[in-house]
XYZ file of C-alpha atoms in Angstrom:
692
model
C 0.000 0.000 0.000
C 1.304 3.449 -0.860
C 1.367 6.162 1.762
C 2.860 3.775 4.278
C 6.540 4.835 4.317
C 7.936 7.241 6.885
C 11.192 9.180 6.437
C 12.527 10.833 9.619
C 13.309 14.490 8.928
C 16.800 14.376 10.437
C 18.393 15.348 7.117
C 17.014 18.886 7.405
C 19.811 19.519 9.901
C 22.432 17.444 8.056
C 25.025 18.660 5.586
C 26.920 17.394 2.579
C 25.805 14.436 0.487
C 23.060 13.211 2.828
C 21.234 16.530 2.802
C 21.713 17.043 -0.944
C 20.404 13.586 -1.758
C 17.315 13.793 0.442
C 16.352 17.282 -0.683
C 16.611 16.156 -4.319
C 14.845 12.895 -3.488
C 11.927 14.674 -1.816
C 11.521 17.054 -4.748
C 11.553 14.237 -7.313
C 9.139 12.098 -5.275
C 6.688 15.005 -5.306
C 6.861 15.083 -9.110
C 5.650 11.488 -9.354
C 3.179 12.119 -6.510
C 4.569 9.359 -4.311
C 3.037 9.914 -0.872
C 5.015 9.644 2.354
C 3.720 9.671 5.909
C 4.049 12.790 8.036
C 4.580 10.717 11.194
C 5.454 7.096 12.027
C 1.769 6.353 12.741
C 0.622 3.529 10.414
C 4.133 3.233 8.955
C 4.761 -0.118 7.304
C 8.312 0.910 6.447
C 10.855 3.311 7.967
C 13.474 4.664 5.545
C 16.572 6.621 6.541
C 20.227 7.145 5.697
C 22.838 5.524 7.941
C 21.077 5.898 11.301
C 18.128 7.499 13.007
C 16.499 7.512 16.442
C 17.205 4.014 17.760
C 14.044 4.111 19.901
C 11.965 4.695 16.772
C 13.665 1.801 14.971
C 13.113 -0.542 17.919
C 9.464 0.486 18.262
C 8.818 0.200 14.506
C 10.332 -3.266 14.520
C 7.938 -4.273 17.303
C 4.849 -3.040 15.494
C 5.953 -4.940 12.381
C 7.364 -2.245 10.089
C 10.165 -2.932 7.604
C 13.424 -1.126 8.394
C 15.078 0.168 5.209
C 18.592 1.524 5.755
C 20.433 3.512 3.102
C 24.185 3.347 3.639
C 25.505 6.802 2.800
C 29.168 6.635 3.728
C 30.408 5.211 7.007
C 33.350 5.927 9.244
C 36.622 3.975 9.078
C 39.850 3.871 11.054
C 42.107 5.016 8.198
C 40.351 8.396 8.249
C 38.727 8.756 11.658
C 41.198 6.915 13.877
C 40.224 6.139 17.465
C 36.794 7.762 17.094
C 35.653 5.271 14.439
C 33.851 2.813 16.735
C 32.004 5.619 18.513
C 30.966 7.307 15.259
C 29.750 4.026 13.772
C 27.971 2.750 16.892
C 24.370 3.623 15.979
C 24.837 2.776 12.290
C 26.287 -0.632 13.138
C 23.639 -1.344 15.786
C 20.840 -0.823 13.261
C 22.767 -2.556 10.441
C 23.471 -5.667 12.502
C 20.256 -6.057 14.502
C 17.303 -4.250 12.930
C 17.623 -3.586 9.188
C 15.397 -5.672 6.907
C 16.476 -4.137 3.606
C 19.765 -2.420 2.709
C 20.195 0.137 -0.062
C 23.779 0.809 -1.120
C 24.816 3.738 -3.308
C 27.346 1.684 -5.260
C 29.154 -1.656 -5.397
C 31.982 0.056 -3.585
C 29.658 1.278 -0.832
C 28.457 -2.291 -0.289
C 32.015 -3.649 -0.106
C 32.997 -0.902 2.322
C 30.064 -1.630 4.656
C 30.558 -5.393 4.541
C 34.260 -4.933 5.232
C 33.517 -2.946 8.403
C 30.141 -4.296 9.589
C 29.951 -7.775 8.052
C 27.959 -9.034 5.052
C 24.385 -7.955 4.329
C 21.972 -10.671 3.093
C 22.102 -10.673 -0.717
C 18.342 -11.132 -1.078
C 17.711 -8.150 1.169
C 19.884 -5.517 -0.483
C 19.979 -3.450 -3.655
C 22.370 -1.006 -5.271
C 20.785 2.268 -6.402
C 23.080 5.001 -7.704
C 22.293 8.598 -6.828
C 20.879 10.859 -9.503
C 20.858 14.493 -10.550
C 17.820 16.583 -11.373
C 18.007 16.663 -15.173
C 15.696 19.636 -15.341
C 18.590 21.580 -13.762
C 21.747 19.606 -14.574
C 22.009 19.035 -18.324
C 24.593 19.710 -21.084
C 25.077 23.110 -22.645
C 23.715 23.760 -26.142
C 27.132 24.137 -27.807
C 29.702 21.286 -28.033
C 32.609 21.862 -25.677
C 35.817 23.164 -27.198
C 39.003 23.838 -25.285
C 40.008 27.515 -25.311
C 43.220 29.366 -24.607
C 42.223 29.784 -20.991
C 41.106 26.466 -19.569
C 38.410 26.714 -16.956
C 38.446 24.027 -14.265
C 35.761 23.597 -11.639
C 35.248 21.645 -8.424
C 32.060 21.604 -6.367
C 30.817 20.273 -3.051
C 30.834 20.998 0.643
C 34.474 22.018 1.134
C 34.926 20.878 4.709
C 38.499 19.563 4.459
C 41.622 20.935 2.755
C 42.237 17.525 1.125
C 39.302 18.338 -1.181
C 41.297 21.263 -2.633
C 44.996 20.868 -1.860
C 45.835 18.014 -4.330
C 43.940 19.863 -7.078
C 45.645 23.199 -6.445
C 49.080 21.517 -6.324
C 48.418 19.707 -9.621
C 47.294 22.914 -11.349
C 50.358 24.720 -10.005
C 52.465 22.160 -11.887
C 50.534 22.858 -15.105
C 50.437 26.631 -14.788
C 53.690 27.227 -16.717
C 52.208 25.438 -19.758
C 48.580 26.584 -19.689
C 46.460 29.598 -18.915
C 43.989 28.241 -16.397
C 41.380 29.126 -13.807
C 39.868 27.053 -10.986
C 36.314 27.886 -9.883
C 35.236 26.506 -6.506
C 31.493 26.216 -5.758
C 29.964 25.332 -2.426
C 30.186 26.031 1.293
C 33.734 26.069 2.668
C 35.525 26.361 5.982
C 38.176 28.939 6.889
C 41.112 26.689 5.968
C 39.737 26.054 2.486
C 39.027 29.753 2.061
C 42.648 30.532 2.923
C 43.849 28.015 0.310
C 41.725 29.676 -2.373
C 42.827 33.187 -1.418
C 46.484 32.117 -1.581
C 46.169 30.708 -5.121
C 46.104 33.392 -7.859
C 44.206 31.190 -10.352
C 41.497 30.148 -7.824
C 38.130 31.838 -7.430
C 35.313 31.019 -5.027
C 31.927 31.380 -6.767
C 30.014 31.110 -3.493
C 27.631 28.663 -1.843
C 25.249 28.577 -4.803
C 21.898 26.864 -5.186
C 21.458 24.004 -7.669
C 20.704 26.324 -10.598
C 23.797 28.400 -9.860
C 26.015 25.308 -9.621
C 24.611 23.951 -12.899
C 25.337 27.234 -14.702
C 28.927 27.199 -13.422
C 29.377 23.567 -14.516
C 28.113 24.243 -18.039
C 30.489 27.192 -18.406
C 33.520 25.112 -17.311
C 35.745 22.798 -19.375
C 36.942 20.116 -16.940
C 35.643 18.951 -13.558
C 38.246 18.078 -10.906
C 37.413 16.028 -7.829
C 39.449 15.044 -4.807
C 37.776 13.014 -2.078
C 38.869 9.960 -0.135
C 36.769 6.785 -0.687
C 33.562 8.467 -1.943
C 30.573 6.035 -1.988
C 28.581 7.933 -4.653
C 29.336 11.678 -4.718
C 26.506 13.971 -5.807
C 29.017 16.527 -7.112
C 30.450 14.037 -9.600
C 26.994 12.918 -10.752
C 25.980 16.544 -11.323
C 29.149 17.143 -13.360
C 28.521 14.007 -15.447
C 24.949 15.224 -16.060
C 26.320 18.508 -17.427
C 28.528 16.504 -19.865
C 31.867 17.703 -18.446
C 34.938 15.412 -18.493
C 35.630 14.334 -14.896
C 39.242 14.051 -13.733
C 39.772 12.461 -10.343
C 41.425 9.729 -8.304
C 40.450 6.066 -8.684
C 39.181 5.965 -5.122
C 35.843 4.772 -3.767
C 33.095 4.451 -6.377
C 34.801 6.667 -8.983
C 35.743 3.725 -11.222
C 32.074 2.621 -11.311
C 30.641 6.045 -11.959
C 33.183 7.128 -14.595
C 33.925 3.831 -16.350
C 33.266 5.487 -19.727
C 36.250 7.808 -19.120
C 38.418 5.516 -17.005
C 41.595 7.054 -18.454
C 40.842 10.250 -16.532
C 41.205 8.536 -13.148
C 44.626 8.318 -11.535
C 45.872 4.873 -10.565
C 45.784 4.274 -6.799
C 47.247 1.667 -4.446
C 45.165 -1.521 -4.671
C 43.208 -1.453 -1.433
C 39.611 -0.914 -0.382
C 40.204 2.081 1.886
C 42.634 4.774 0.776
C 44.226 7.491 2.865
C 44.960 11.094 1.940
C 48.687 10.434 1.513
C 47.719 8.122 -1.387
C 46.515 11.171 -3.337
C 49.430 12.157 -5.610
C 49.290 15.651 -7.093
C 51.858 14.622 -9.713
C 49.679 11.740 -10.920
C 46.642 14.015 -11.022
C 48.579 16.599 -13.061
C 49.480 13.953 -15.669
C 45.847 12.870 -16.048
C 44.750 16.516 -16.397
C 47.396 17.001 -19.113
C 46.049 13.908 -20.933
C 42.508 15.297 -20.740
C 43.608 18.620 -22.236
C 45.503 16.959 -25.097
C 42.616 14.624 -25.969
C 39.822 16.921 -24.913
C 37.552 16.318 -27.924
C 37.556 12.552 -27.319
C 36.786 12.815 -23.615
C 34.208 15.567 -24.147
C 32.396 13.395 -26.708
C 32.286 10.462 -24.283
C 31.003 12.761 -21.553
C 28.246 14.006 -23.884
C 27.247 10.431 -24.763
C 26.875 9.493 -21.082
C 25.332 12.637 -19.582
C 21.953 10.998 -18.851
C 23.276 8.000 -16.907
C 22.256 9.221 -13.477
C 18.771 10.723 -13.510
C 17.137 11.514 -10.160
C 13.703 10.491 -11.444
C 15.020 7.027 -12.327
C 16.741 6.853 -8.954
C 13.555 7.789 -7.088
C 11.463 5.285 -9.039
C 13.911 2.556 -8.025
C 13.553 3.576 -4.383
C 9.761 3.639 -4.673
C 9.778 0.132 -6.148
C 11.679 -0.988 -3.061
C 9.174 0.795 -0.808
C 6.236 -0.856 -2.571
C 7.786 -4.314 -2.279
C 8.773 -3.847 1.363
C 5.635 -2.199 2.771
C 3.136 -5.026 2.445
C 3.408 -6.327 5.982
C 0.564 -6.457 8.452
C 1.436 -4.103 11.293
C 0.068 -3.355 14.732
C -1.263 0.100 13.868
C -2.252 0.836 17.463
C 1.343 0.422 18.670
C 2.512 2.908 16.043
C -0.166 5.421 17.090
C 0.658 5.050 20.772
C 4.377 5.545 20.090
C 3.620 8.786 18.237
C 1.327 9.931 21.023
C 4.033 9.392 23.622
C 7.101 10.569 21.713
C 5.914 13.101 19.114
C 2.390 14.422 19.481
C 2.029 15.029 23.208
C 5.375 16.820 23.782
C 4.784 19.055 20.745
C 1.090 19.666 21.356
C 1.072 23.333 22.301
C -2.615 23.897 21.551
C -4.701 21.418 23.522
C -8.194 20.411 22.512
C -10.802 21.786 24.892
C -13.219 19.084 26.005
C -14.769 21.109 28.816
C -17.560 23.227 27.388
C -19.305 25.867 29.433
C -23.007 25.501 30.192
C -23.793 28.107 27.538
C -21.724 26.259 24.924
C -23.272 22.914 25.805
C -26.772 24.408 25.622
C -25.973 25.921 22.232
C -24.817 22.556 20.937
C -27.897 20.883 22.383
C -30.223 23.348 20.627
C -28.263 22.956 17.397
C -28.607 19.188 17.639
C -32.371 19.453 18.246
C -32.746 21.822 15.318
C -30.949 19.424 13.024
C -33.332 16.635 13.999
C -36.545 18.588 13.419
C -37.193 19.329 17.108
C -38.714 22.712 16.412
C -40.732 21.213 13.585
C -42.579 19.104 16.161
C -43.714 22.217 18.008
C -44.902 23.704 14.730
C -46.664 20.452 13.855
C -48.538 20.351 17.152
C -49.676 23.952 16.794
C -51.299 23.649 13.367
C -54.691 22.260 12.332
C -55.472 18.623 11.635
C -55.847 19.364 7.901
C -52.454 21.037 7.698
C -50.873 18.122 9.540
C -52.080 15.722 6.867
C -50.083 17.446 4.142
C -46.992 17.997 6.299
C -43.694 17.108 4.600
C -40.512 15.715 6.157
C -37.065 17.044 5.278
C -35.038 13.999 6.302
C -35.435 10.231 6.545
C -33.402 7.250 7.663
C -32.786 4.871 4.776
C -31.754 1.442 6.013
C -29.841 -0.365 3.286
C -28.869 -3.271 5.549
C -30.403 -4.818 8.655
C -27.531 -7.294 8.935
C -24.592 -6.707 11.265
C -21.270 -8.456 11.756
C -20.705 -7.370 15.396
C -22.316 -8.105 18.748
C -22.127 -4.756 20.515
C -23.111 -4.446 24.164
C -26.681 -3.167 24.717
C -27.606 -3.636 21.033
C -30.710 -5.672 20.250
C -29.139 -6.981 17.032
C -27.347 -9.683 19.010
C -30.696 -11.105 20.165
C -32.429 -11.231 16.782
C -33.288 -14.695 15.516
C -33.169 -13.856 11.803
C -30.003 -12.645 10.139
C -31.502 -9.525 8.557
C -31.656 -8.477 4.929
C -30.222 -6.093 2.320
C -32.065 -3.482 0.295
C -31.354 -4.439 -3.301
C -30.569 -1.819 -5.921
C -33.864 -2.213 -7.802
C -35.791 -1.862 -4.535
C -33.813 1.257 -3.690
C -34.589 2.793 -7.094
C -38.320 2.303 -6.509
C -38.239 3.731 -2.973
C -36.117 6.733 -3.946
C -38.522 7.512 -6.800
C -41.349 7.654 -4.242
C -39.562 10.092 -1.914
C -40.613 13.771 -1.871
C -38.565 15.996 -4.162
C -37.831 18.495 -1.388
C -35.967 15.905 0.734
C -32.616 17.400 1.828
C -31.005 14.942 4.234
C -30.756 11.161 4.405
C -29.191 9.086 7.151
C -28.283 5.775 5.534
C -27.994 3.559 8.588
C -30.241 2.200 11.293
C -30.035 -1.296 12.750
C -27.357 -2.919 10.580
C -23.958 -2.308 9.016
C -24.640 -0.480 5.703
C -21.379 -1.471 4.020
C -22.244 -5.168 4.202
C -24.639 -4.405 1.340
C -22.679 -4.753 -1.937
C -25.125 -2.353 -3.645
C -24.455 0.468 -1.175
C -22.217 2.623 -3.464
C -24.760 2.341 -6.295
C -27.577 3.424 -3.975
C -25.474 6.406 -2.869
C -24.958 7.368 -6.513
C -28.746 7.472 -7.043
C -29.180 9.855 -4.118
C -26.217 11.994 -5.201
C -27.979 12.651 -8.506
C -30.875 14.130 -6.520
C -28.418 16.310 -4.557
C -29.504 14.824 -1.220
C -27.001 15.118 1.630
C -26.173 11.518 2.573
C -24.649 10.549 5.907
C -23.771 7.039 7.046
C -22.293 5.528 10.189
C -20.190 2.371 9.995
C -18.421 0.168 12.504
C -15.321 0.504 10.300
C -14.694 -3.209 9.858
C -15.328 -3.341 6.115
C -12.565 -3.314 3.455
C -11.172 0.070 2.419
C -12.387 -0.452 -1.158
C -16.046 -0.367 -0.088
C -15.700 2.933 1.743
C -13.763 4.697 -0.983
C -16.241 3.445 -3.614
C -19.141 5.003 -1.681
C -17.286 8.298 -1.248
C -16.459 8.427 -4.948
C -20.119 7.684 -5.694
C -21.080 10.895 -3.888
C -21.465 10.036 -0.194
C -21.522 13.341 1.706
C -20.491 12.197 5.180
C -18.861 9.050 6.535
C -18.891 8.422 10.292
C -16.741 5.736 11.893
C -18.048 4.463 15.232
C -14.904 4.086 17.340
C -15.410 3.665 21.066
C -11.917 3.702 22.547
C -8.333 4.689 21.876
C -6.963 1.264 22.812
C -8.105 -2.182 21.630
C -9.105 -3.109 25.183
C -11.545 -0.220 25.578
C -12.920 -0.152 22.027
C -13.449 -3.891 21.770
C -15.124 -4.067 25.163
C -18.211 -2.468 23.594
C -17.682 -3.227 19.885
C -17.453 -6.982 20.355
C -15.961 -8.683 17.302
C -14.052 -5.716 15.853
C -10.322 -4.984 15.690
C -9.358 -1.388 16.459
C -6.015 -1.576 14.647
C -7.643 -2.533 11.348
C -10.327 0.147 11.760
C -7.788 2.887 12.511
C -5.683 1.891 9.504
C -8.737 1.949 7.218
C -9.800 5.365 8.541
C -6.309 6.769 8.022
C -6.191 5.519 4.452
C -9.652 6.930 3.698
C -8.605 10.360 4.972
C -5.568 10.313 2.677
C -7.315 9.081 -0.468
C -10.881 10.417 -0.226
C -12.279 12.663 -2.969
C -12.860 16.360 -2.358
C -16.119 17.572 -0.866
C -16.908 14.789 1.611
C -16.675 14.825 5.409
C -15.080 11.968 7.345
C -14.927 11.714 11.115
C -15.595 9.683 14.234
C -18.480 9.179 16.641
C -17.349 8.063 20.083
C -19.705 6.475 22.608
C -18.377 7.668 25.972
C -18.375 5.051 28.750
C -16.570 4.604 32.046
C -14.094 2.362 30.240
C -13.019 4.912 27.632
C -13.746 8.381 29.050
C -10.080 8.813 30.039
C -9.083 8.330 26.374
C -11.263 11.083 24.896
C -8.428 13.621 24.697
C -6.031 11.116 23.115
C -8.628 10.222 20.501
C -9.278 13.893 19.725
C -5.558 14.599 19.365
C -5.088 11.532 17.160
C -7.970 12.538 14.880
C -6.550 16.044 14.562
C -3.178 14.643 13.540
C -4.565 12.368 10.822
C -6.878 15.036 9.359
C -10.388 13.984 10.441
C -13.156 16.556 9.965
C -15.109 16.028 13.176
C -15.178 14.206 16.495
C -18.606 13.621 18.035
C -19.088 12.319 21.559
C -22.260 10.301 22.052
C -23.751 9.703 25.502
C -24.725 6.179 26.506
C -28.327 5.116 27.233
C -29.503 2.526 29.763
C -33.285 2.601 29.761
C -34.565 2.363 26.239
C -37.217 -0.299 26.858
C -37.499 -1.384 23.246
C -36.024 -4.806 23.839
C -36.560 -6.184 27.324
C -33.363 -8.256 27.303
C -31.278 -5.230 26.299
C -33.023 -2.996 28.831
C -32.509 -5.426 31.705
C -28.856 -6.047 30.824
C -28.006 -2.373 30.392
C -29.763 -1.163 33.539
C -27.956 -3.744 35.646
C -24.641 -2.630 34.129
C -25.010 1.135 34.441
C -22.712 1.343 37.467
C -19.839 -0.118 35.475
C -20.598 1.649 32.166
C -21.828 5.142 33.070
C -19.003 7.743 32.789
C -17.816 9.259 36.049
C -17.462 12.636 34.323
C -21.006 14.031 34.306
C -20.132 16.114 31.252
C -20.293 12.885 29.230
C -23.596 11.628 30.639
C -27.246 12.248 29.786
C -28.184 11.258 33.353
C -27.935 12.513 36.881
C -27.383 9.763 39.439
C -29.923 10.011 42.252
C -29.586 7.377 45.008
C -30.746 4.150 43.388
C -31.982 5.490 40.081
C -30.964 7.486 37.034
C -32.596 10.792 36.180
C -32.420 12.514 32.801
C -30.656 15.879 32.792
C -33.070 17.291 30.212
C -36.829 16.673 30.448
C -38.480 15.159 27.379
C -40.653 17.930 25.941
C -41.355 16.618 22.481
C -39.930 13.878 20.297
C -38.096 15.019 17.164
C -37.794 11.575 15.637
C -41.381 11.115 14.456
C -40.335 13.499 11.678
C -37.344 11.380 10.738
C -39.054 8.097 9.818
C -37.156 4.955 8.904
C -37.480 3.204 5.570
C -36.312 -0.273 6.486
C -34.352 -2.592 4.224
C -37.503 -4.617 3.487
C -39.532 -1.517 2.572
C -41.601 -1.242 5.752
C -41.799 2.116 7.466
C -40.497 2.422 11.010
C -41.690 5.042 13.473
C -38.106 5.974 14.353
C -34.653 4.495 14.822
C -35.554 3.314 18.346
C -38.115 0.821 17.064
C -35.515 -1.729 15.971
C -37.854 -4.641 16.701
C -40.704 -3.211 14.547
C -43.214 -2.901 17.401
C -45.203 -0.162 15.645
C -46.899 -1.307 12.436
C -47.181 1.602 9.995
C -47.115 0.034 6.550
C -44.883 -0.902 3.637
C -43.773 1.550 0.974
C -44.262 -1.153 -1.663
C -48.025 -0.771 -1.208
C -48.159 2.994 -1.816
C -47.661 5.152 -4.882
C -45.546 7.648 -2.955
C -44.047 8.270 0.442
C -46.398 11.222 0.865
C -49.487 9.026 0.438
C -48.230 6.730 3.198
C -47.289 9.677 5.394
C -50.726 11.267 5.067
C -52.822 8.197 5.813
C -55.079 8.537 8.846
C -53.575 5.619 10.773
C -50.042 7.009 10.493
C -51.179 10.481 11.554
C -52.776 9.000 14.666
C -49.555 7.128 15.481
C -47.571 10.379 15.261
C -50.050 12.172 17.505
C -49.772 9.401 20.093
C -45.993 9.491 19.910
C -45.920 13.241 20.452
C -48.310 12.874 23.381
C -46.184 10.090 24.878
C -49.040 7.584 24.668
C -47.175 4.840 22.786
C -45.603 2.193 25.019
C -42.371 2.348 23.041
C -42.059 6.067 23.826
C -42.616 5.980 27.586
C -39.081 5.068 28.593
C -37.335 6.463 25.537
C -34.585 8.976 26.203
C -33.170 9.078 22.714
C -34.032 12.729 22.358
C -31.510 13.275 25.167
C -28.646 12.127 22.962
C -26.877 15.401 22.193
C -23.717 14.858 20.183
C -20.972 16.917 21.778
C -19.072 17.924 18.671
C -15.575 19.395 19.035
C -13.634 21.153 16.274
C -10.431 19.431 15.196
C -9.015 22.141 12.927
């Protein structure tokens, strides 16, 4: 799966080849729209150069991620002396104990690492040469011709005099025979600056950006390079891409990179690791002289090979590795919890306020009632009988599935003898055709899991054509493909019911689900959803999960969810006697201790609703069940109230206006139906908190 690779951002503070490579890599990956993760959460692969935070590597290994290590030059005794073991400690620790896949910059780089750290498994490694951005580094328009004054150039991060001293000495030897100039591009330290200032033919062009370096390369004749044991130098690759003959020492990977102009590399002692005293200025001067004498030949070869090392090709090779190495099943929850502990909490300067004032809570309560036609009920009760008969609804519940794959606590689905049914596409077409044209809102769930119905995306598409706002709640256990198909079909709002931040708390209520799989699906939906749809979470607050509300809110903010709704739990909906008895007996262990998350006040041995039931809003949000029968409301899951079947009526309005149905609504509003007497569903305000 794409969008499952995380790259730690350590290179932003690095220098030299590592920084250059990763900045170029990031830019080229954007061109091919390859997505990377912004945090380790959900990471199936961790990719880095040399080393990174060992705690992250250890944690990622535990949650099942693939560790991909790019070896970008390591430390060795010939150069770094007694400090070598210390400098290599983290690199070697990861190399030896944690890495699943090695990427080497060259054959030489692989030999160097195996010489110092031991062999890497052949089946778990690949050589990928660096590349240059060929939109910046490319040959000049005119063929190169040597002129009276020969212009040499060297580029890179000049952090050691050995990168300049052999070159300057060699050019000093040639100065009596040639008119020459050496241009130096790149950052440099004080010692290197002193060397340049002391040499009359040297000029520092500055620490230029890529475009500036490319312009300098194209205006030069010969590229000179002096570096001990380079694994795959970006400077050389950029020079090759500008079709300039490269003169250097046969050290490190230079023989691999410049095999087409091998004559321009000085012979070196036959050993894997060279030292600076192996770099002979006399030998370099002879090779430079050979390049000048046979310039046309070497320039032609350089022109023929300028496109060898393209960054786009390099990046595609890396992405192929990522795709092949990021197919593991991971423990997504472990990755989320690691981020929460090590990244999100310490850096979370703006906390999410979950403590609303009374005024704010009242405002949200009124808003919720308004959305569910609460004020319409007052209007309905105040008008004449005749006007009531032609009253129109603005929203309905459209149950596409009465089947469910979970056995949630306090849900009557677990006690049903039949397995439920699906609304087929042809049925849906007929029912939708009978709906009033002014319908604005449709809630596409009721007693079952909507996404079990294979026709669900097609039904959504029918409603999208009528420009009806469609909202659906899912337990999140279905495959990603079903959710994304519905969103692409025009689904307006997708709600995932997640009832805990840890598997233990979520799965205590949502029996039969796996939180890790749900979280991973939600994350992927948020990354790949089409524009214009809302995706978020509804969270049933219980005593078991109330302490995790803030963590869930912070997590949803980090992954880009649109909303986070807190739903209060109910214990006395006497629709199903077995559910009612079970839930009432369990209220002491399920009711949140924080009264902010409860619809009840606890009074001695009984529960009392915080808000009195004035009028029911749900008689104006009827349910069209999967089998076509009309339900009074979403509370009547067991079909206690017989209203009628839409199949037997020409339109929804004709069913709505029949005398028997009007009498049922009047009884419901007056609280005279048995199903309504203990109902507290109108006390279910969704406490919605902004995540942006």
